[in-house]
Tab-separated table of C-alpha atoms in Angstrom:
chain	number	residue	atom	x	y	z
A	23	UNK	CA	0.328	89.308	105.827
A	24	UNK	CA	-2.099	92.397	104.971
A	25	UNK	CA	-5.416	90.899	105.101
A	26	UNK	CA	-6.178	92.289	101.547
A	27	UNK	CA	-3.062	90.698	100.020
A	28	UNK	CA	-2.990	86.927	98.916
A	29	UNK	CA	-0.253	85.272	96.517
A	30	UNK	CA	-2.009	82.305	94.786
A	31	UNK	CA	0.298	80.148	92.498
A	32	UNK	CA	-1.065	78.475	89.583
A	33	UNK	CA	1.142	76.780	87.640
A	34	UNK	CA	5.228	75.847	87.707
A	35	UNK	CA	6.855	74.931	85.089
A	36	UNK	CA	10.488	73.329	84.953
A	37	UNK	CA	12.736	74.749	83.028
A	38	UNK	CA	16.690	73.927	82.030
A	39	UNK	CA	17.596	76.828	85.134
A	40	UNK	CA	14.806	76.055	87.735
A	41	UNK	CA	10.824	76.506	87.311
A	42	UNK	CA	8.549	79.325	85.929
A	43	UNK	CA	5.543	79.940	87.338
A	44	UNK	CA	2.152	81.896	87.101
A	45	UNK	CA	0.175	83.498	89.700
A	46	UNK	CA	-1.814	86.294	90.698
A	47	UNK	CA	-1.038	88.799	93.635
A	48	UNK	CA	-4.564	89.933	95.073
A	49	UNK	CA	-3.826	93.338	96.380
A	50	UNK	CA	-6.967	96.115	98.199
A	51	UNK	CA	-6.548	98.120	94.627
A	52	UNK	CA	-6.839	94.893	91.960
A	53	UNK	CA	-5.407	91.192	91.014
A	54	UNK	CA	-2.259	91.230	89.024
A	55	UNK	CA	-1.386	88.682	87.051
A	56	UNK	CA	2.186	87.135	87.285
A	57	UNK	CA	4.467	86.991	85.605
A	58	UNK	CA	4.318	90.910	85.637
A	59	UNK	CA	6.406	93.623	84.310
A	60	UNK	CA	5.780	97.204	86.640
A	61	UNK	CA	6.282	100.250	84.932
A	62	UNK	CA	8.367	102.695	87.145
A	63	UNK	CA	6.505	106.269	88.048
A	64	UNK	CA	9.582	107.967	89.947
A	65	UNK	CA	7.201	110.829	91.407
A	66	UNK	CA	4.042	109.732	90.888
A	67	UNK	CA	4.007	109.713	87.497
A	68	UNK	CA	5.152	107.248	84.721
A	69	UNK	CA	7.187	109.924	82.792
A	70	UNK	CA	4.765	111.524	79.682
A	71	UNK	CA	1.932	108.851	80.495
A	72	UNK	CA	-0.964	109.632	82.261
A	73	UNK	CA	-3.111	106.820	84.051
A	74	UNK	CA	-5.596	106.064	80.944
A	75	UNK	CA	-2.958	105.605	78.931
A	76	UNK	CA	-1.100	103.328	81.485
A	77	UNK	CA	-4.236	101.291	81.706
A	78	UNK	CA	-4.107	101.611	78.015
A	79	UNK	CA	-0.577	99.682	77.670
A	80	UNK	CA	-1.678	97.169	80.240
A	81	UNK	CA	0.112	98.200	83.452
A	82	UNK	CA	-1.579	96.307	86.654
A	83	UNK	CA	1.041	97.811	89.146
A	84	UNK	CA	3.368	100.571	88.773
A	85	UNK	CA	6.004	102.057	91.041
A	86	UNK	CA	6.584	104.996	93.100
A	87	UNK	CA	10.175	105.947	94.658
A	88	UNK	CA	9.911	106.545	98.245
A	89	UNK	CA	13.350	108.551	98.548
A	90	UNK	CA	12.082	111.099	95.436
A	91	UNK	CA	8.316	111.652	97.220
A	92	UNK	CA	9.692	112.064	100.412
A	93	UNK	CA	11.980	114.963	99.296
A	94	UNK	CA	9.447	116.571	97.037
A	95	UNK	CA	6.203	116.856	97.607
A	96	UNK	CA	6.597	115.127	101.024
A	97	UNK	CA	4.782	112.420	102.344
A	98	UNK	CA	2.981	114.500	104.378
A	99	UNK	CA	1.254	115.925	101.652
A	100	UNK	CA	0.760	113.056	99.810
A	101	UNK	CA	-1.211	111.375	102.682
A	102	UNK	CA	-3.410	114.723	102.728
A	103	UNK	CA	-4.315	113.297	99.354
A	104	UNK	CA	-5.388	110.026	100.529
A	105	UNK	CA	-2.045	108.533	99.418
A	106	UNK	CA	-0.481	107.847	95.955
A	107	UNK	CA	-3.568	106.278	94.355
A	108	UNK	CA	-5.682	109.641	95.559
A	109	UNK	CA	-2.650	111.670	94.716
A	110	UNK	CA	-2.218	110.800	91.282
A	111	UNK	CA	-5.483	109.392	90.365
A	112	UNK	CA	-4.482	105.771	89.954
A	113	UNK	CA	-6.985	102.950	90.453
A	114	UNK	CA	-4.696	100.111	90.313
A	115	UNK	CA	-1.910	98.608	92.946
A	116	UNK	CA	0.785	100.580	93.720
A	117	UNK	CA	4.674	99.250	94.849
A	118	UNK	CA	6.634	101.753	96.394
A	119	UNK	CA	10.412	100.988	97.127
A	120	UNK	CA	12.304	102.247	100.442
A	121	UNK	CA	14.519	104.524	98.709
A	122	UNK	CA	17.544	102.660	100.029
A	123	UNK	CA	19.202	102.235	96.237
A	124	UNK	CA	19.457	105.927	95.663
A	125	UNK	CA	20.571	106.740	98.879
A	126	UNK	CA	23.251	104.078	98.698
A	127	UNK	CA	24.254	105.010	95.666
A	128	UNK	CA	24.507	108.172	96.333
A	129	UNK	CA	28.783	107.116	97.855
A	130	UNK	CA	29.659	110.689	98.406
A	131	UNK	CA	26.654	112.057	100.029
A	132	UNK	CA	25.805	109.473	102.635
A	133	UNK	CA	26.849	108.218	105.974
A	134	UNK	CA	25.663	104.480	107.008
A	135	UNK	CA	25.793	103.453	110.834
A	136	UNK	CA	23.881	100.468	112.232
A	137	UNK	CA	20.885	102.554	113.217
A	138	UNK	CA	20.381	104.109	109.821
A	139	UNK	CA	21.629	106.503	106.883
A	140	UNK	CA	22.222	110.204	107.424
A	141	UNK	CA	22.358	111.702	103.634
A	142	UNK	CA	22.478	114.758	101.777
A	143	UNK	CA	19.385	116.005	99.186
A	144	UNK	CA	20.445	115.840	95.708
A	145	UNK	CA	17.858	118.588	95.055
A	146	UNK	CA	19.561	121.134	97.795
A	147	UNK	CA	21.955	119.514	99.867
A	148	UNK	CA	19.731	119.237	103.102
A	149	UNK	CA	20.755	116.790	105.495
A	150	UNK	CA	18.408	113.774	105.814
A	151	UNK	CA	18.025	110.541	107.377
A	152	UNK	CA	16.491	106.732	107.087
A	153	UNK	CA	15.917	104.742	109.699
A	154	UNK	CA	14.079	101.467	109.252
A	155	UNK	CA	11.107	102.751	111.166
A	156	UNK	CA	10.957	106.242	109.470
A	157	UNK	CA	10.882	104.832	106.123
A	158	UNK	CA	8.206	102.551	107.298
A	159	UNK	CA	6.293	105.650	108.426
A	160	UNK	CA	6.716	107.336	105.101
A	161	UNK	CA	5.622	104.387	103.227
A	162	UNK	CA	2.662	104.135	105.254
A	163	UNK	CA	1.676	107.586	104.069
A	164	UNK	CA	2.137	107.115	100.654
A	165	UNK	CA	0.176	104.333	101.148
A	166	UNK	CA	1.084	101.867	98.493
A	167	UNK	CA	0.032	97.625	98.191
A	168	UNK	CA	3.475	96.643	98.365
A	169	UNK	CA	5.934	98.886	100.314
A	170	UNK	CA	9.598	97.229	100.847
A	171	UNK	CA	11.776	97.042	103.797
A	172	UNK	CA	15.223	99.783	104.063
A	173	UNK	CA	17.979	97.544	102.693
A	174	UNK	CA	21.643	97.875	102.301
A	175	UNK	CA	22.216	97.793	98.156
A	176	UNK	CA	25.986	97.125	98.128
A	177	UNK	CA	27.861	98.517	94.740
A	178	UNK	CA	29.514	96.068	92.509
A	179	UNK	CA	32.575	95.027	92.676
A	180	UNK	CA	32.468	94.394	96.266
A	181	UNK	CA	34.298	92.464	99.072
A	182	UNK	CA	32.755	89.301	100.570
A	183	UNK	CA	33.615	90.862	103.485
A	184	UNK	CA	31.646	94.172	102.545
A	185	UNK	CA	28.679	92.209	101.867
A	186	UNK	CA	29.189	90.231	105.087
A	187	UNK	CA	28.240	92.912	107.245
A	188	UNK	CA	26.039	94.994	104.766
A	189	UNK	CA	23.806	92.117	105.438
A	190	UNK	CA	23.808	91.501	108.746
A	191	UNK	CA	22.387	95.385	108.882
A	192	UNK	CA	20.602	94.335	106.159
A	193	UNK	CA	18.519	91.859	108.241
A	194	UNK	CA	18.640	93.503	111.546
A	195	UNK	CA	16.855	96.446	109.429
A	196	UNK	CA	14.516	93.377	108.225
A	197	UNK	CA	13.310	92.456	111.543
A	198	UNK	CA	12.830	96.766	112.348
A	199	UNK	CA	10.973	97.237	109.543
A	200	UNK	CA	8.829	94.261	110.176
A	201	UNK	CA	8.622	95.457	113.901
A	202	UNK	CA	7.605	98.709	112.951
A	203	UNK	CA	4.992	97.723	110.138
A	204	UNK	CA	3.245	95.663	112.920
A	205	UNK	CA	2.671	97.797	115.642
A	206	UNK	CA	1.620	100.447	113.295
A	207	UNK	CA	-1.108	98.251	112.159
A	208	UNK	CA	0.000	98.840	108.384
A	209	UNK	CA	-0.211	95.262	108.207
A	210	UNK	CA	-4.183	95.361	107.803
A	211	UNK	CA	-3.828	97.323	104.118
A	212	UNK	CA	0.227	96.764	103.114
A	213	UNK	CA	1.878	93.867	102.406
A	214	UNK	CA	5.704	94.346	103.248
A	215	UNK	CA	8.336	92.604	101.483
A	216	UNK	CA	11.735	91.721	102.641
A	217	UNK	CA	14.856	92.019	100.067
A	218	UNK	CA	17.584	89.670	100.102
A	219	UNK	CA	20.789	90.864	99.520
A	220	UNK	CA	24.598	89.480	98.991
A	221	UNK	CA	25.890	90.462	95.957
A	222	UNK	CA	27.540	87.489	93.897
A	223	UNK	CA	28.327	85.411	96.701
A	224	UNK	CA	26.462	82.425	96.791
A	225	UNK	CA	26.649	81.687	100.571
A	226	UNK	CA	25.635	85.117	101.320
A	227	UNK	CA	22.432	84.694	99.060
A	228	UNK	CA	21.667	81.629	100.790
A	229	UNK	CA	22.558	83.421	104.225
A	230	UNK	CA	19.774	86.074	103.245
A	231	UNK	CA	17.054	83.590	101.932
A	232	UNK	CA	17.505	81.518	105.086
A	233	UNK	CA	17.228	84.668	107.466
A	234	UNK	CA	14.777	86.515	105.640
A	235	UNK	CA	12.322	83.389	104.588
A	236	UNK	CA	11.939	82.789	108.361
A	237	UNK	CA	10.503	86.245	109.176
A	238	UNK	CA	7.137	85.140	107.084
A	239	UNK	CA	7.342	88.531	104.624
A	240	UNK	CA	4.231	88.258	102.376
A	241	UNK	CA	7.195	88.345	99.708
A	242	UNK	CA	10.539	88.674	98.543
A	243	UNK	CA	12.700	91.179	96.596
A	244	UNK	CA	15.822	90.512	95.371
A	245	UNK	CA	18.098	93.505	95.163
A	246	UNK	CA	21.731	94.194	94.528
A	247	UNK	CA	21.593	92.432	91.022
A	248	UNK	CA	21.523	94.170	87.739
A	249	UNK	CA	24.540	96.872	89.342
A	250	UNK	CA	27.392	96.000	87.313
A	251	UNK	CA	27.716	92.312	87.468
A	252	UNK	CA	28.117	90.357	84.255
A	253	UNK	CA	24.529	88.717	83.164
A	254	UNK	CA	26.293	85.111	84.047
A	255	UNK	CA	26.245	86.444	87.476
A	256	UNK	CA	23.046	87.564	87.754
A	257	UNK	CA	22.017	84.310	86.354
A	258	UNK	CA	23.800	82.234	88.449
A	259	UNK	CA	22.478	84.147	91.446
A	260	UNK	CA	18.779	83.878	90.586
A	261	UNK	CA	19.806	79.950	90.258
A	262	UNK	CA	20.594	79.613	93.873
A	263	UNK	CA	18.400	81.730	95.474
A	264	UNK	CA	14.920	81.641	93.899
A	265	UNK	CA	14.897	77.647	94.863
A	266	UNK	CA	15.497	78.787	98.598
A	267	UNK	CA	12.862	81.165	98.882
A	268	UNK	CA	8.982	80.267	100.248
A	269	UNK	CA	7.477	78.622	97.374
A	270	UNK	CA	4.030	80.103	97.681
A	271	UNK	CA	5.282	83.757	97.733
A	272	UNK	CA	6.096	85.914	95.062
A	273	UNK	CA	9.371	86.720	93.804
A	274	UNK	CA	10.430	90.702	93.084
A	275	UNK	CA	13.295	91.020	91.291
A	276	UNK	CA	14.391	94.805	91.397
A	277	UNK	CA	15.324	96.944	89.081
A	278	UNK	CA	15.617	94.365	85.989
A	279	UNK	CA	13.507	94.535	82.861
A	280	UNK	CA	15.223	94.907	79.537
A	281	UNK	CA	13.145	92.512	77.120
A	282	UNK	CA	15.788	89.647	77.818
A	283	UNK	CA	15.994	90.141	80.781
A	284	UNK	CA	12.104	89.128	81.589
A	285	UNK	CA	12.247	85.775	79.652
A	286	UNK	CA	15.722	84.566	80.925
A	287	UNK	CA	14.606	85.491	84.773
A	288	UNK	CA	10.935	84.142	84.467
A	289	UNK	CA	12.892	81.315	84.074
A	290	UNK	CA	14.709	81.136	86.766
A	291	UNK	CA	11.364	81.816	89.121
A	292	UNK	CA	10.635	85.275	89.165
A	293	UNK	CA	7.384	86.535	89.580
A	294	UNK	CA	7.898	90.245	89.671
A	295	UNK	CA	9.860	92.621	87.346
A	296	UNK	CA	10.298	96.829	87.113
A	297	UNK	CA	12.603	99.333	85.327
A	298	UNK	CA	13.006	102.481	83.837
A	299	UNK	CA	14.543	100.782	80.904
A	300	UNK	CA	11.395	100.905	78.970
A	301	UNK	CA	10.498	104.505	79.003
A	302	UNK	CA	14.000	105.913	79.476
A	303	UNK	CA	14.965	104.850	76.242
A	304	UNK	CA	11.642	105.713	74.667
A	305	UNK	CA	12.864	109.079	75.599
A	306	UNK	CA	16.114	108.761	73.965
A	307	UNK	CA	14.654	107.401	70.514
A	308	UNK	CA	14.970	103.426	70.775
A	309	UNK	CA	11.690	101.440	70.446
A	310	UNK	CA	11.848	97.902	71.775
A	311	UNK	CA	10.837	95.334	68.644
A	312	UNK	CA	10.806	91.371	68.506
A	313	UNK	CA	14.069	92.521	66.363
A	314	UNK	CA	15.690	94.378	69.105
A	315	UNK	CA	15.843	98.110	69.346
A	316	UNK	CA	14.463	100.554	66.367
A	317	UNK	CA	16.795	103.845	66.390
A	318	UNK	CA	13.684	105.941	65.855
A	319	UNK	CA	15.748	108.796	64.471
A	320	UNK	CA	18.052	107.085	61.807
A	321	UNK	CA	16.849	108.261	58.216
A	322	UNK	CA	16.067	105.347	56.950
A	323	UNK	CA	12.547	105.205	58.799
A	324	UNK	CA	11.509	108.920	57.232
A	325	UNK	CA	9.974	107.551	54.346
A	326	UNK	CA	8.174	104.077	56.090
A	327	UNK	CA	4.189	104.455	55.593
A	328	UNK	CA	3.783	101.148	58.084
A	329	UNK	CA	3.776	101.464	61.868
A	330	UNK	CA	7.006	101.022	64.149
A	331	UNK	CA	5.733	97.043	64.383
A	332	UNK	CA	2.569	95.354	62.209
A	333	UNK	CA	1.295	93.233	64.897
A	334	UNK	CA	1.137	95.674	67.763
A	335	UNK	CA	-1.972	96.794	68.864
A	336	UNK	CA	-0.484	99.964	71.011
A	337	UNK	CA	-1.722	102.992	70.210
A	338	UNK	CA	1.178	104.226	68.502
A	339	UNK	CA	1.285	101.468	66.066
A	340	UNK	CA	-2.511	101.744	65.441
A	341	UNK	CA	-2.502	105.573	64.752
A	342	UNK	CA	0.730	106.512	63.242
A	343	UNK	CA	3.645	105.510	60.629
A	344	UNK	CA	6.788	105.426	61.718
A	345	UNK	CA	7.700	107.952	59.162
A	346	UNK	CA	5.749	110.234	61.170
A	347	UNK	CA	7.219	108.879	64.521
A	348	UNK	CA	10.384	109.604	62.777
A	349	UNK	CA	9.747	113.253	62.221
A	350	UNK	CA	8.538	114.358	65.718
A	351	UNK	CA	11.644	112.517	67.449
A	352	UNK	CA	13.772	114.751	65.424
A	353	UNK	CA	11.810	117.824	65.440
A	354	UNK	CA	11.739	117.264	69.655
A	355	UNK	CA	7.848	117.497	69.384
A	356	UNK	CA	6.688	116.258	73.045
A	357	UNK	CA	4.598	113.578	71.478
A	358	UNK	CA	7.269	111.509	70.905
A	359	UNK	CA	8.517	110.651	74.247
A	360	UNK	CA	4.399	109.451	74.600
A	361	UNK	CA	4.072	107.483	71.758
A	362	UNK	CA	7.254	105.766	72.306
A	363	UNK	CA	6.568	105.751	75.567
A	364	UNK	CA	3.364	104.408	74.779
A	365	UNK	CA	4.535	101.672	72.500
A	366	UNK	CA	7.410	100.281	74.348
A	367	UNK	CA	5.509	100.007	77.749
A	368	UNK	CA	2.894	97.701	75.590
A	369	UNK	CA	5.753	95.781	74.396
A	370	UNK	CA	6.549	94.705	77.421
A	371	UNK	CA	2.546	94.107	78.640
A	372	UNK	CA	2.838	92.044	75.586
A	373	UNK	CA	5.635	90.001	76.267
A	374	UNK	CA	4.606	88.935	79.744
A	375	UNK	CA	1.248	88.049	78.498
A	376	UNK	CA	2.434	85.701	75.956
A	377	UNK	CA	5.340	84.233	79.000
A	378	UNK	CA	2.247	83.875	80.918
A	379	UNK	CA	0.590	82.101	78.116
A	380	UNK	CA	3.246	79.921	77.222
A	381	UNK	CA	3.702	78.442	81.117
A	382	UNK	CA	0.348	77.557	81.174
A	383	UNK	CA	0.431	75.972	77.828
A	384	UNK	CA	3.914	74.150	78.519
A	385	UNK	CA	5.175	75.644	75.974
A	386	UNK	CA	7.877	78.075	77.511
A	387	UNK	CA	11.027	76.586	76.773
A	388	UNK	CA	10.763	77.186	73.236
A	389	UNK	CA	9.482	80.282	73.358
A	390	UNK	CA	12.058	81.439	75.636
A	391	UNK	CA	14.801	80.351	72.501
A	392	UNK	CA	12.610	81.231	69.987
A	393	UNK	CA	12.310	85.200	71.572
A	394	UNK	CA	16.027	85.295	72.382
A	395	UNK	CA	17.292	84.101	69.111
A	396	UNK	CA	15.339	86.898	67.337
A	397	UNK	CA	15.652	89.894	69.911
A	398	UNK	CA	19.170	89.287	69.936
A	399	UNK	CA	19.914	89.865	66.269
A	400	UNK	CA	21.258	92.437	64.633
A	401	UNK	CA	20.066	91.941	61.470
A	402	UNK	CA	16.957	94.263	61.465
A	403	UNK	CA	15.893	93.143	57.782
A	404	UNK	CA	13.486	90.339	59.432
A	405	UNK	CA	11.713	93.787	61.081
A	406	UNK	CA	12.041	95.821	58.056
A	407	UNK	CA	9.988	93.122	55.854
A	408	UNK	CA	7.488	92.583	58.099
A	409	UNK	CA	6.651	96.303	57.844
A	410	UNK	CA	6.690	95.714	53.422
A	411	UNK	CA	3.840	92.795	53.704
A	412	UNK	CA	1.962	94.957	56.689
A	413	UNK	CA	2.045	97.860	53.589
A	414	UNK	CA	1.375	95.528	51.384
A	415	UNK	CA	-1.717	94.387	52.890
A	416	UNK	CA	-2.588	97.479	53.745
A	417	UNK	CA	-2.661	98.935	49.668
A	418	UNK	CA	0.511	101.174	51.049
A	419	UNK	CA	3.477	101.854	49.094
C-alpha cells in the first residue's frame, strides 16, 4: 500500500442485502469521502466541464481512461506535464483504469494470449499491445491515486467455461501487475487495485475474491458487471462477493452509476462508483430528477419560469429556468451540454451525500425505498408541482 493512501472505515450499516458503509480514502491529492460517485473524464477532461466547475458539482475523484491517453496524446507526453493532475490542471485525486474494457470489447480488433493483448487503434488502425507490465508503466506516467491492474472483462452471455480461464489470466495478470508496480517503486505515490472478475457465476466470484484478497491490493474493483446482465444478476453478484472481500478496503464497482444504481449497490457494500451515464445523457437532453429523467427538449418545458428542480443548488438550477434550458437544447447552443452537464453531475454529488448521511444516521433503509419508489415513477406530475409552489414562492407565474 502507497504510503500516501489509507482506507479508514467509519461506519457499517446492515441492510436487508448485506451492510453499507462510510469511509474516507486518503489519497497524496485529497480525502474522499465514501460512499462516492466519480465522474468519468475519458481524455482528461469531464466532457464540457472544466475543473472549477467539477469542484463546483462536488467531484472528489474523477477518472481518466488509460487505453484513450495512451493512444492520443501519449503517456509520454502527459508525464512531460507532470502527469494528469499537471496536465489538466486538476487538484484533486485522480483514478485511472487499465484500458482493458475497451480493448476487450473491442471483439474484432483484438488478439488475447496469456502474455497480453495485441489490438488494433480505433483512431487509425495501428497495431498495439498490453501487457500487464506496460500498462503498469503507462499508468505510472499518467500518474493517477488509484491506477487498476490489466484485467480480462469477459462479454455477457458467456460460458462458465469462458470465464474459467479468462480468470485464471485474469489473476496471473494480478500478480504481474502487482510485480511490476513494486519494483517500479510506484507503490510509494499509487495505490493499485486488483479487479475481480467472473461474470454471473457465483463460484467464480468467490474464486476471484479468494485469489485476489490474498495478494493485499490496497483495494478492490469489481468489473464485468453492468455488461448485459439483468439487474437481478448484478445484484445477486454484489451479494456474494462484497461479503468476501477485505473488510477494511474499499470497494470499486466499475462502470455502474445510474441514480438506482448507487442506492441499491451502496447497499450491498460498495464504496466506489463511476460512469458516463451522467454526462452522456446530459448531452442527449435527459436531466436526472428525484422523478426520474426530464426530456429537456419536450415542449411542454418551453414555457416553465422555475428551474429544472426547486431544491437544487447546482448552478443550472440557481441561474436559469428550464424554459430557457429548453430553448438552447433545441437550438444546439453549446451551453446546454454544460448546464446539463452541470446539473446532473450535482445530482449525483447530491445523492451520495445524503446516502452518506443517512448510514451515519441509521436511517438508510428507508431512504433507500423512499428514493426508489419516487425515481422509479413515471408519473412526472409530483416533479411538475414542485416546480408550481417553487414559482409560487418565488412571485413567478
Amino acid at each position: 500500500m502507497g504510503s500516501g493512501f489509507r482506507f479508514e472505515l467509519e461506519k457499517e450499516l446492515a441492510t436487508p442485502y448485506g451492510s453499507a458503509r462510510v469511509g474516507q480514502v486518503s489519497t497524496p491529492h485529497g480525502v474522499i469521502q465514501t460512499p462516492v460517485f466519480m465522474p468519468v473524464g475519458t481524455q482528461a477532461s469531464v466532457k464540457s466541464l472544466s475543473p472549477d466547475e467539477l469542484r463546483g458539482v462536488g467531484a472528489q475523484i474523477i477518472l481518466g481512461n488509460t487505453y484513450h491517453l495512451y493512444l492520443r496524446p501519449g503517456s509520454d507526453l502527459v508525464a512531460e506535464f507532470g502527469g494528469l493532475h499537471g496536465f489538466m490542471g486538476w487538484d484533486r485525486p485522480i483514478l485511472t483504469d487499465s484500458g482493458g474494457f475497451q480493448v476487450f470489447s473491442m471483439a474484432q480488433n483484438r488478439k488475447i494470449d496469456d502474455e497480453g493483448v495485441t489490438f488494433k487503434s480505433h483512431l487509425d488502425g495501428s497495431t498495439h499491445r498490453f501487457t500487464p507490465e506496460m500498462v503498469m508503466r503507462v499508468e505510472e506516467q499518467l500518474g493517477a491515486d488509484i491506477i487498476m491492474v490489466l484485467d480480462e472483462c469477459t462479454p455477457h452471455p458467456s460460458s462458465h467455461e469462458y470465464n474459467q480461464k479468462a480468470l485464471a489470466r485474469t489473476h496471473a495478470w494480478a500478480e504481474r501487475c502487482l510485480r511490476a508496480h513494486i519494483e517500479a517503486g510506484a507503490s510509494a505515490k499509487q495505490a493499485l487495485f486488483g479487479i475481480v472478475q467472473g461474470s454471473i457465476y457465483p463460484d467464480l466470484r468467490r474464486e476471484s475474491a479468494h485469489v485476489l484478497g490474498g495478494l493485499e491490493f490496497p483495494g478492490y474493483g469489481i468489473g464485468g458487471l453492468s455488461v448485459g446482465e439483468p439487474k437481478e444478476d448484478m445484484h445477486r453478484i454484489l451479494e456474494e462477493t462484497t461479503p468476501l472481500l477485505p473488510t477494511h478496503k474499499p470497494r470499486y464497482l466499475m462502470g455502474v452509476g445510474s441514480p438506482e444504481d448507487l442506492v441499491e449497490c451502496v447497499a450491498r457494500g460498495i464504496d466506489m462508483f463511476d460512469c458516463v451515464l451522467p454526462t452522456r445523457v446530459a448531452r442527449n437532453g435527459a436531466l436526472l430528477t428525484r422523478d426520474g429523467r426530464l426530456a429537456i427538449k419536450s415542449s411542454r418545458y418551453a414555457h416553465e419560469k422555475g428551474p429544472v428542480e426547486p431544491d437544487c443548488d447546482c448552478y443550472a438550477c440557481t441561474h436559469f429556468s428550464l424554459g430557457y434550458m429548453h430553448h438552447l437544447f433545441r437550438a444546439e447552443e453549446l451551453l446546454a451540454y454544460r448546464l446539463n452537464s452541470i446539473h446532473n453531475l450535482r445530482f449525483m454529488s447530491r445523492v451520495m451525500a445524503e446516502i452518506r448521511q443517512a448510514i451515519l444516521d441509521d436511517t438508510f433503509n428507508d431512504y433507500r425505498v423512499e428514493f426508489l419508489a419516487r425515481y422509479k415513477t413515471s408519473d412526472r406530475q409530483a416533479g411538475v408541482k414542485q416546480r408550481e409552489l417553487w414559482m409560487a414562492a418565488h412571485g413567478r407565474k
